[in-house]
Amino acid sequence: AQSVTQPDIHITVSEGASLELRCNYSYGATPYLFWYVQSPGQGLQLLLKYFSGDTLVQGIKGFEAEFKRSQSSFNLRKPSVHWSDAAEYFCAVAPYSGGGADGLTFGKGTHLIIQP
Amino acid sequence: GAGVSQSPSNKVTEKGKDVELRCDPISGHTALYWYRQSLGQGLEFLIYFQGNSAPDKSGLPSDRFSAERTGGSVSTLTIQRTQQEDSAVYLCASSSKGTGLNIQYFGAGTRLSVL
């Protein structure tokens, strides 16, 4: 079965600084990979996804992520964070054969704190 | 509707009572998913519907949990004889088709508190 690891439970970054959130997955083939963001009291919003092709994917709100097969990683990055980026970030994987019956497998999440 | 709608947004119940949680997916989406988000377990996948059918119910935590979907639209997650460990946020998502290629759009969730 697939699994997702987000090693950092909390990350604190100063406003304007760069950000990298780590995600490692375990799966026997190339999975579909996602990053979602959750603000307090809100549902999950998709930031970006990787299905195939270019390993550097661009998302909304200035986020990008890079798929590295050799490291089984899909790290999320942003060059300059804004106070509004403070939220919970989840990495998720869906199996290549189709995620329907199994749903998404999520990491435990990384709580991002922005310092003024 | 414009997005996935869940009701109620908050539910407080007493231990032993039954509760029903409702999900109204994005119009035209054939696939619907239920997840549970709790402090201890994170986000767990519960069940998936393609149309009105749920191929695999093994993700439901216990036989006190059941789900149905009617008319290929609204879904209800029912928890019977609620226990304190059922306290969590229950999230619903829908996608246009039930494959990994299709983006899941999430509702804001129902926060269930069992006293």
mmCIF file of C-alpha atoms in Angstrom:
data_model
loop_
_atom_site.group_PDB
_atom_site.id
_atom_site.type_symbol
_atom_site.label_atom_id
_atom_site.label_comp_id
_atom_site.label_asym_id
_atom_site.label_seq_id
_atom_site.Cartn_x
_atom_site.Cartn_y
_atom_site.Cartn_z
ATOM 1 C CA ALA A 1 0.000 0.000 0.000
ATOM 2 C CA GLN A 2 1.131 3.528 -0.647
ATOM 3 C CA SER A 3 2.206 5.889 2.124
ATOM 4 C CA VAL A 4 3.199 9.532 2.437
ATOM 5 C CA THR A 5 5.614 11.044 4.920
ATOM 6 C CA GLN A 6 5.846 14.703 5.777
ATOM 7 C CA PRO A 7 8.807 14.861 8.172
ATOM 8 C CA ASP A 8 8.134 18.367 9.485
ATOM 9 C CA ILE A 9 5.125 18.791 11.750
ATOM 10 C CA HIS A 10 5.716 22.526 12.172
ATOM 11 C CA ILE A 11 7.770 25.005 10.170
ATOM 12 C CA THR A 12 8.267 28.668 11.012
ATOM 13 C CA VAL A 13 9.356 31.050 8.279
ATOM 14 C CA SER A 14 9.777 34.797 8.223
ATOM 15 C CA GLU A 15 7.569 36.731 5.859
ATOM 16 C CA GLY A 16 9.381 37.224 2.562
ATOM 17 C CA ALA A 17 11.688 34.266 3.100
ATOM 18 C CA SER A 18 11.727 31.181 0.917
ATOM 19 C CA LEU A 19 9.917 27.994 1.852
ATOM 20 C CA GLU A 20 10.370 24.297 1.235
ATOM 21 C CA LEU A 21 8.012 21.660 2.627
ATOM 22 C CA ARG A 22 9.159 18.086 2.349
ATOM 23 C CA CYS A 23 7.153 15.108 1.171
ATOM 24 C CA ASN A 24 8.278 11.533 0.596
ATOM 25 C CA TYR A 25 6.063 8.815 -0.751
ATOM 26 C CA SER A 26 6.186 5.066 -0.917
ATOM 27 C CA TYR A 27 4.588 3.410 -3.895
ATOM 28 C CA GLY A 28 5.539 0.664 -6.335
ATOM 29 C CA ALA A 29 5.032 2.714 -9.471
ATOM 30 C CA THR A 30 4.776 6.361 -10.440
ATOM 31 C CA PRO A 31 1.884 7.759 -8.480
ATOM 32 C CA TYR A 32 -0.241 10.794 -8.946
ATOM 33 C CA LEU A 33 0.964 13.400 -6.438
ATOM 34 C CA PHE A 34 -0.819 16.361 -4.938
ATOM 35 C CA TRP A 35 -0.322 19.206 -2.527
ATOM 36 C CA TYR A 36 -3.354 20.593 -0.721
ATOM 37 C CA VAL A 37 -3.629 23.520 1.678
ATOM 38 C CA GLN A 38 -6.103 23.847 4.526
ATOM 39 C CA SER A 39 -6.801 27.118 6.295
ATOM 40 C CA PRO A 40 -8.513 27.039 9.717
ATOM 41 C CA GLY A 41 -12.136 25.939 9.426
ATOM 42 C CA GLN A 42 -11.812 25.400 5.712
ATOM 43 C CA GLY A 43 -11.735 22.395 3.447
ATOM 44 C CA LEU A 44 -8.744 21.349 1.413
ATOM 45 C CA GLN A 45 -7.728 23.432 -1.578
ATOM 46 C CA LEU A 46 -5.564 21.953 -4.313
ATOM 47 C CA LEU A 47 -2.290 23.818 -4.810
ATOM 48 C CA LEU A 48 -0.794 21.676 -7.556
ATOM 49 C CA LYS A 49 -0.571 18.167 -8.931
ATOM 50 C CA TYR A 50 1.872 15.904 -10.759
ATOM 51 C CA PHE A 51 0.675 13.243 -13.144
ATOM 52 C CA SER A 52 3.505 12.855 -15.674
ATOM 53 C CA GLY A 53 5.858 14.836 -17.872
ATOM 54 C CA ASP A 54 7.776 17.835 -16.609
ATOM 55 C CA THR A 55 8.937 17.091 -13.079
ATOM 56 C CA LEU A 56 8.678 20.732 -12.000
ATOM 57 C CA VAL A 57 5.052 21.713 -11.670
ATOM 58 C CA GLN A 58 3.598 25.132 -11.057
ATOM 59 C CA GLY A 59 0.579 25.724 -8.916
ATOM 60 C CA ILE A 60 -1.580 28.467 -7.566
ATOM 61 C CA LYS A 61 -0.481 31.221 -5.188
ATOM 62 C CA GLY A 62 3.099 31.122 -6.468
ATOM 63 C CA PHE A 63 3.824 27.568 -5.291
ATOM 64 C CA GLU A 64 5.795 24.973 -7.205
ATOM 65 C CA ALA A 65 6.842 21.396 -6.547
ATOM 66 C CA GLU A 66 9.462 19.098 -7.971
ATOM 67 C CA PHE A 67 9.010 15.373 -8.449
ATOM 68 C CA LYS A 68 12.227 13.424 -7.898
ATOM 69 C CA ARG A 69 11.760 9.763 -8.659
ATOM 70 C CA SER A 70 15.196 8.764 -7.352
ATOM 71 C CA GLN A 71 14.384 10.259 -3.954
ATOM 72 C CA SER A 72 10.673 9.402 -3.938
ATOM 73 C CA SER A 73 10.068 13.022 -3.097
ATOM 74 C CA PHE A 74 7.663 15.752 -4.074
ATOM 75 C CA ASN A 75 8.747 18.851 -2.177
ATOM 76 C CA LEU A 76 6.738 22.044 -2.222
ATOM 77 C CA ARG A 77 8.494 25.387 -2.613
ATOM 78 C CA LYS A 78 7.734 29.072 -2.681
ATOM 79 C CA PRO A 79 10.348 31.785 -3.237
ATOM 80 C CA SER A 80 8.794 34.354 -0.917
ATOM 81 C CA VAL A 81 6.066 33.617 1.602
ATOM 82 C CA HIS A 82 3.266 35.953 2.594
ATOM 83 C CA TRP A 83 1.481 36.074 5.937
ATOM 84 C CA SER A 84 -1.608 34.661 4.203
ATOM 85 C CA ASP A 85 0.310 31.439 3.485
ATOM 86 C CA ALA A 86 0.038 30.412 7.133
ATOM 87 C CA ALA A 87 -1.975 27.184 7.020
ATOM 88 C CA GLU A 88 -1.728 23.392 7.116
ATOM 89 C CA TYR A 89 -0.195 21.761 4.072
ATOM 90 C CA PHE A 90 -0.875 18.188 3.018
ATOM 91 C CA CYS A 91 0.914 16.038 0.506
ATOM 92 C CA ALA A 92 -1.167 13.236 -1.007
ATOM 93 C CA VAL A 93 -0.806 10.336 -3.388
ATOM 94 C CA ALA A 94 -3.277 8.475 -5.569
ATOM 95 C CA PRO A 95 -2.355 5.170 -7.181
ATOM 96 C CA TYR A 96 -1.511 5.270 -10.881
ATOM 97 C CA SER A 97 -4.147 2.757 -11.787
ATOM 98 C CA GLY A 98 -6.830 5.073 -10.621
ATOM 99 C CA GLY A 99 -7.458 6.472 -7.205
ATOM 100 C CA GLY A 100 -11.142 5.963 -7.150
ATOM 101 C CA ALA A 101 -11.585 2.879 -5.059
ATOM 102 C CA ASP A 102 -8.755 3.725 -2.715
ATOM 103 C CA GLY A 103 -9.094 7.456 -2.410
ATOM 104 C CA LEU A 104 -6.147 9.661 -1.636
ATOM 105 C CA THR A 105 -3.497 8.773 0.910
ATOM 106 C CA PHE A 106 -2.407 11.860 2.829
ATOM 107 C CA GLY A 107 0.622 12.731 4.860
ATOM 108 C CA LYS A 108 0.139 13.953 8.426
ATOM 109 C CA GLY A 109 0.497 17.553 7.322
ATOM 110 C CA THR A 110 2.927 20.408 7.988
ATOM 111 C CA HIS A 111 1.753 23.418 9.946
ATOM 112 C CA LEU A 112 3.275 26.568 8.487
ATOM 113 C CA ILE A 113 3.741 29.570 10.740
ATOM 114 C CA ILE A 114 4.734 32.923 9.282
ATOM 115 C CA GLN A 115 6.700 35.343 11.430
ATOM 116 C CA PRO A 116 6.357 39.047 10.703
ATOM 117 C CA GLY B 1 -23.728 24.272 -6.745
ATOM 118 C CA ALA B 2 -20.449 26.073 -7.061
ATOM 119 C CA GLY B 3 -18.625 23.753 -4.691
ATOM 120 C CA VAL B 4 -19.021 20.767 -2.429
ATOM 121 C CA SER B 5 -21.497 21.551 0.305
ATOM 122 C CA GLN B 6 -21.590 19.750 3.646
ATOM 123 C CA SER B 7 -24.120 20.029 6.421
ATOM 124 C CA PRO B 8 -24.230 20.601 9.252
ATOM 125 C CA SER B 9 -20.957 22.458 9.628
ATOM 126 C CA ASN B 10 -20.887 21.549 13.320
ATOM 127 C CA LYS B 11 -22.632 18.789 15.197
ATOM 128 C CA VAL B 12 -22.554 18.144 18.916
ATOM 129 C CA THR B 13 -24.126 14.928 20.088
ATOM 130 C CA GLU B 14 -24.258 12.719 23.115
ATOM 131 C CA LYS B 15 -22.537 9.388 23.268
ATOM 132 C CA GLY B 16 -24.832 6.642 22.002
ATOM 133 C CA LYS B 17 -26.876 8.843 19.686
ATOM 134 C CA ASP B 18 -27.028 8.403 15.917
ATOM 135 C CA VAL B 19 -25.898 11.189 13.575
ATOM 136 C CA GLU B 20 -26.276 11.847 9.867
ATOM 137 C CA LEU B 21 -23.821 13.922 7.894
ATOM 138 C CA ARG B 22 -24.737 15.195 4.466
ATOM 139 C CA CYS B 23 -22.661 15.919 1.398
ATOM 140 C CA ASP B 24 -23.863 17.651 -1.755
ATOM 141 C CA PRO B 25 -21.214 17.266 -4.466
ATOM 142 C CA ILE B 26 -20.424 19.526 -7.359
ATOM 143 C CA SER B 27 -23.118 19.169 -9.983
ATOM 144 C CA GLY B 28 -22.228 16.536 -12.563
ATOM 145 C CA HIS B 29 -19.500 14.889 -10.514
ATOM 146 C CA THR B 30 -19.966 11.145 -10.569
ATOM 147 C CA ALA B 31 -17.382 10.273 -7.923
ATOM 148 C CA LEU B 32 -17.810 11.121 -4.255
ATOM 149 C CA TYR B 33 -15.441 10.455 -1.337
ATOM 150 C CA TRP B 34 -15.661 10.601 2.431
ATOM 151 C CA TYR B 35 -12.638 11.227 4.647
ATOM 152 C CA ARG B 36 -12.160 11.641 8.365
ATOM 153 C CA GLN B 37 -9.702 14.102 9.852
ATOM 154 C CA SER B 38 -8.686 13.642 13.461
ATOM 155 C CA LEU B 39 -5.757 14.754 15.572
ATOM 156 C CA GLY B 40 -4.461 11.278 16.164
ATOM 157 C CA GLN B 41 -4.984 9.709 12.757
ATOM 158 C CA GLY B 42 -4.674 12.611 10.335
ATOM 159 C CA LEU B 43 -6.717 12.359 7.148
ATOM 160 C CA GLU B 44 -8.185 8.911 6.561
ATOM 161 C CA PHE B 45 -10.048 7.762 3.490
ATOM 162 C CA LEU B 46 -13.360 6.155 4.429
ATOM 163 C CA ILE B 47 -15.373 5.315 1.334
ATOM 164 C CA TYR B 48 -15.807 6.110 -2.333
ATOM 165 C CA PHE B 49 -18.905 6.187 -4.504
ATOM 166 C CA GLN B 50 -19.008 5.910 -8.263
ATOM 167 C CA GLY B 51 -22.549 6.888 -9.045
ATOM 168 C CA ASN B 52 -24.640 5.255 -6.335
ATOM 169 C CA SER B 53 -22.295 2.324 -5.832
ATOM 170 C CA ALA B 54 -19.569 1.933 -3.262
ATOM 171 C CA PRO B 55 -17.201 -0.819 -4.479
ATOM 172 C CA ASP B 56 -15.251 -1.088 -1.250
ATOM 173 C CA LYS B 57 -16.536 -0.347 2.231
ATOM 174 C CA SER B 58 -13.539 -1.712 4.090
ATOM 175 C CA GLY B 59 -12.283 1.766 4.938
ATOM 176 C CA LEU B 60 -15.216 2.459 7.221
ATOM 177 C CA PRO B 61 -13.893 2.347 10.826
ATOM 178 C CA SER B 62 -16.580 0.029 12.208
ATOM 179 C CA ASP B 63 -19.977 -1.440 11.447
ATOM 180 C CA ARG B 64 -21.522 1.567 13.191
ATOM 181 C CA PHE B 65 -20.592 3.580 10.110
ATOM 182 C CA SER B 66 -22.605 3.427 6.914
ATOM 183 C CA ALA B 67 -22.930 5.585 3.839
ATOM 184 C CA GLU B 68 -25.293 5.848 0.961
ATOM 185 C CA ARG B 69 -25.701 7.910 -2.134
ATOM 186 C CA THR B 70 -28.927 8.369 -3.987
ATOM 187 C CA GLY B 71 -29.645 9.702 -7.448
ATOM 188 C CA GLY B 72 -25.934 9.945 -8.136
ATOM 189 C CA SER B 73 -25.830 13.118 -6.108
ATOM 190 C CA VAL B 74 -26.283 13.680 -2.386
ATOM 191 C CA SER B 75 -24.560 11.326 0.022
ATOM 192 C CA THR B 76 -25.217 10.661 3.684
ATOM 193 C CA LEU B 77 -22.706 9.290 6.168
ATOM 194 C CA THR B 78 -24.457 7.790 9.187
ATOM 195 C CA ILE B 79 -22.800 6.957 12.467
ATOM 196 C CA GLN B 80 -24.855 4.856 14.848
ATOM 197 C CA ARG B 81 -24.359 4.737 18.595
ATOM 198 C CA THR B 82 -21.675 7.401 18.474
ATOM 199 C CA GLN B 83 -18.586 7.063 20.631
ATOM 200 C CA GLN B 84 -16.171 9.732 21.812
ATOM 201 C CA GLU B 85 -13.505 8.422 19.432
ATOM 202 C CA ASP B 86 -15.834 9.339 16.549
ATOM 203 C CA SER B 87 -15.171 13.017 17.276
ATOM 204 C CA ALA B 88 -13.445 14.389 14.197
ATOM 205 C CA VAL B 89 -13.956 16.503 11.109
ATOM 206 C CA TYR B 90 -15.659 14.562 8.342
ATOM 207 C CA LEU B 91 -14.720 15.783 4.885
ATOM 208 C CA CYS B 92 -16.459 15.044 1.632
ATOM 209 C CA ALA B 93 -14.921 15.424 -1.818
ATOM 210 C CA SER B 94 -16.148 14.942 -5.341
ATOM 211 C CA SER B 95 -14.504 14.545 -8.716
ATOM 212 C CA SER B 96 -15.767 14.377 -12.247
ATOM 213 C CA LYS B 97 -14.709 10.730 -12.545
ATOM 214 C CA GLY B 98 -13.337 8.195 -10.141
ATOM 215 C CA THR B 99 -9.745 7.939 -11.276
ATOM 216 C CA GLY B 100 -6.531 9.370 -9.905
ATOM 217 C CA LEU B 101 -6.383 11.712 -12.879
ATOM 218 C CA ASN B 102 -9.390 13.589 -11.688
ATOM 219 C CA ILE B 103 -9.019 16.298 -9.089
ATOM 220 C CA GLN B 104 -10.921 15.861 -5.854
ATOM 221 C CA TYR B 105 -12.658 19.006 -4.641
ATOM 222 C CA PHE B 106 -13.308 19.164 -0.930
ATOM 223 C CA GLY B 107 -16.077 20.614 1.151
ATOM 224 C CA ALA B 108 -15.461 22.543 4.359
ATOM 225 C CA GLY B 109 -16.343 19.526 6.460
ATOM 226 C CA THR B 110 -18.600 18.669 9.374
ATOM 227 C CA ARG B 111 -17.016 18.952 12.801
ATOM 228 C CA LEU B 112 -18.510 16.229 14.979
ATOM 229 C CA SER B 113 -18.151 16.405 18.731
ATOM 230 C CA VAL B 114 -19.359 13.462 20.803
ATOM 231 C CA LEU B 115 -19.797 14.290 24.471
#
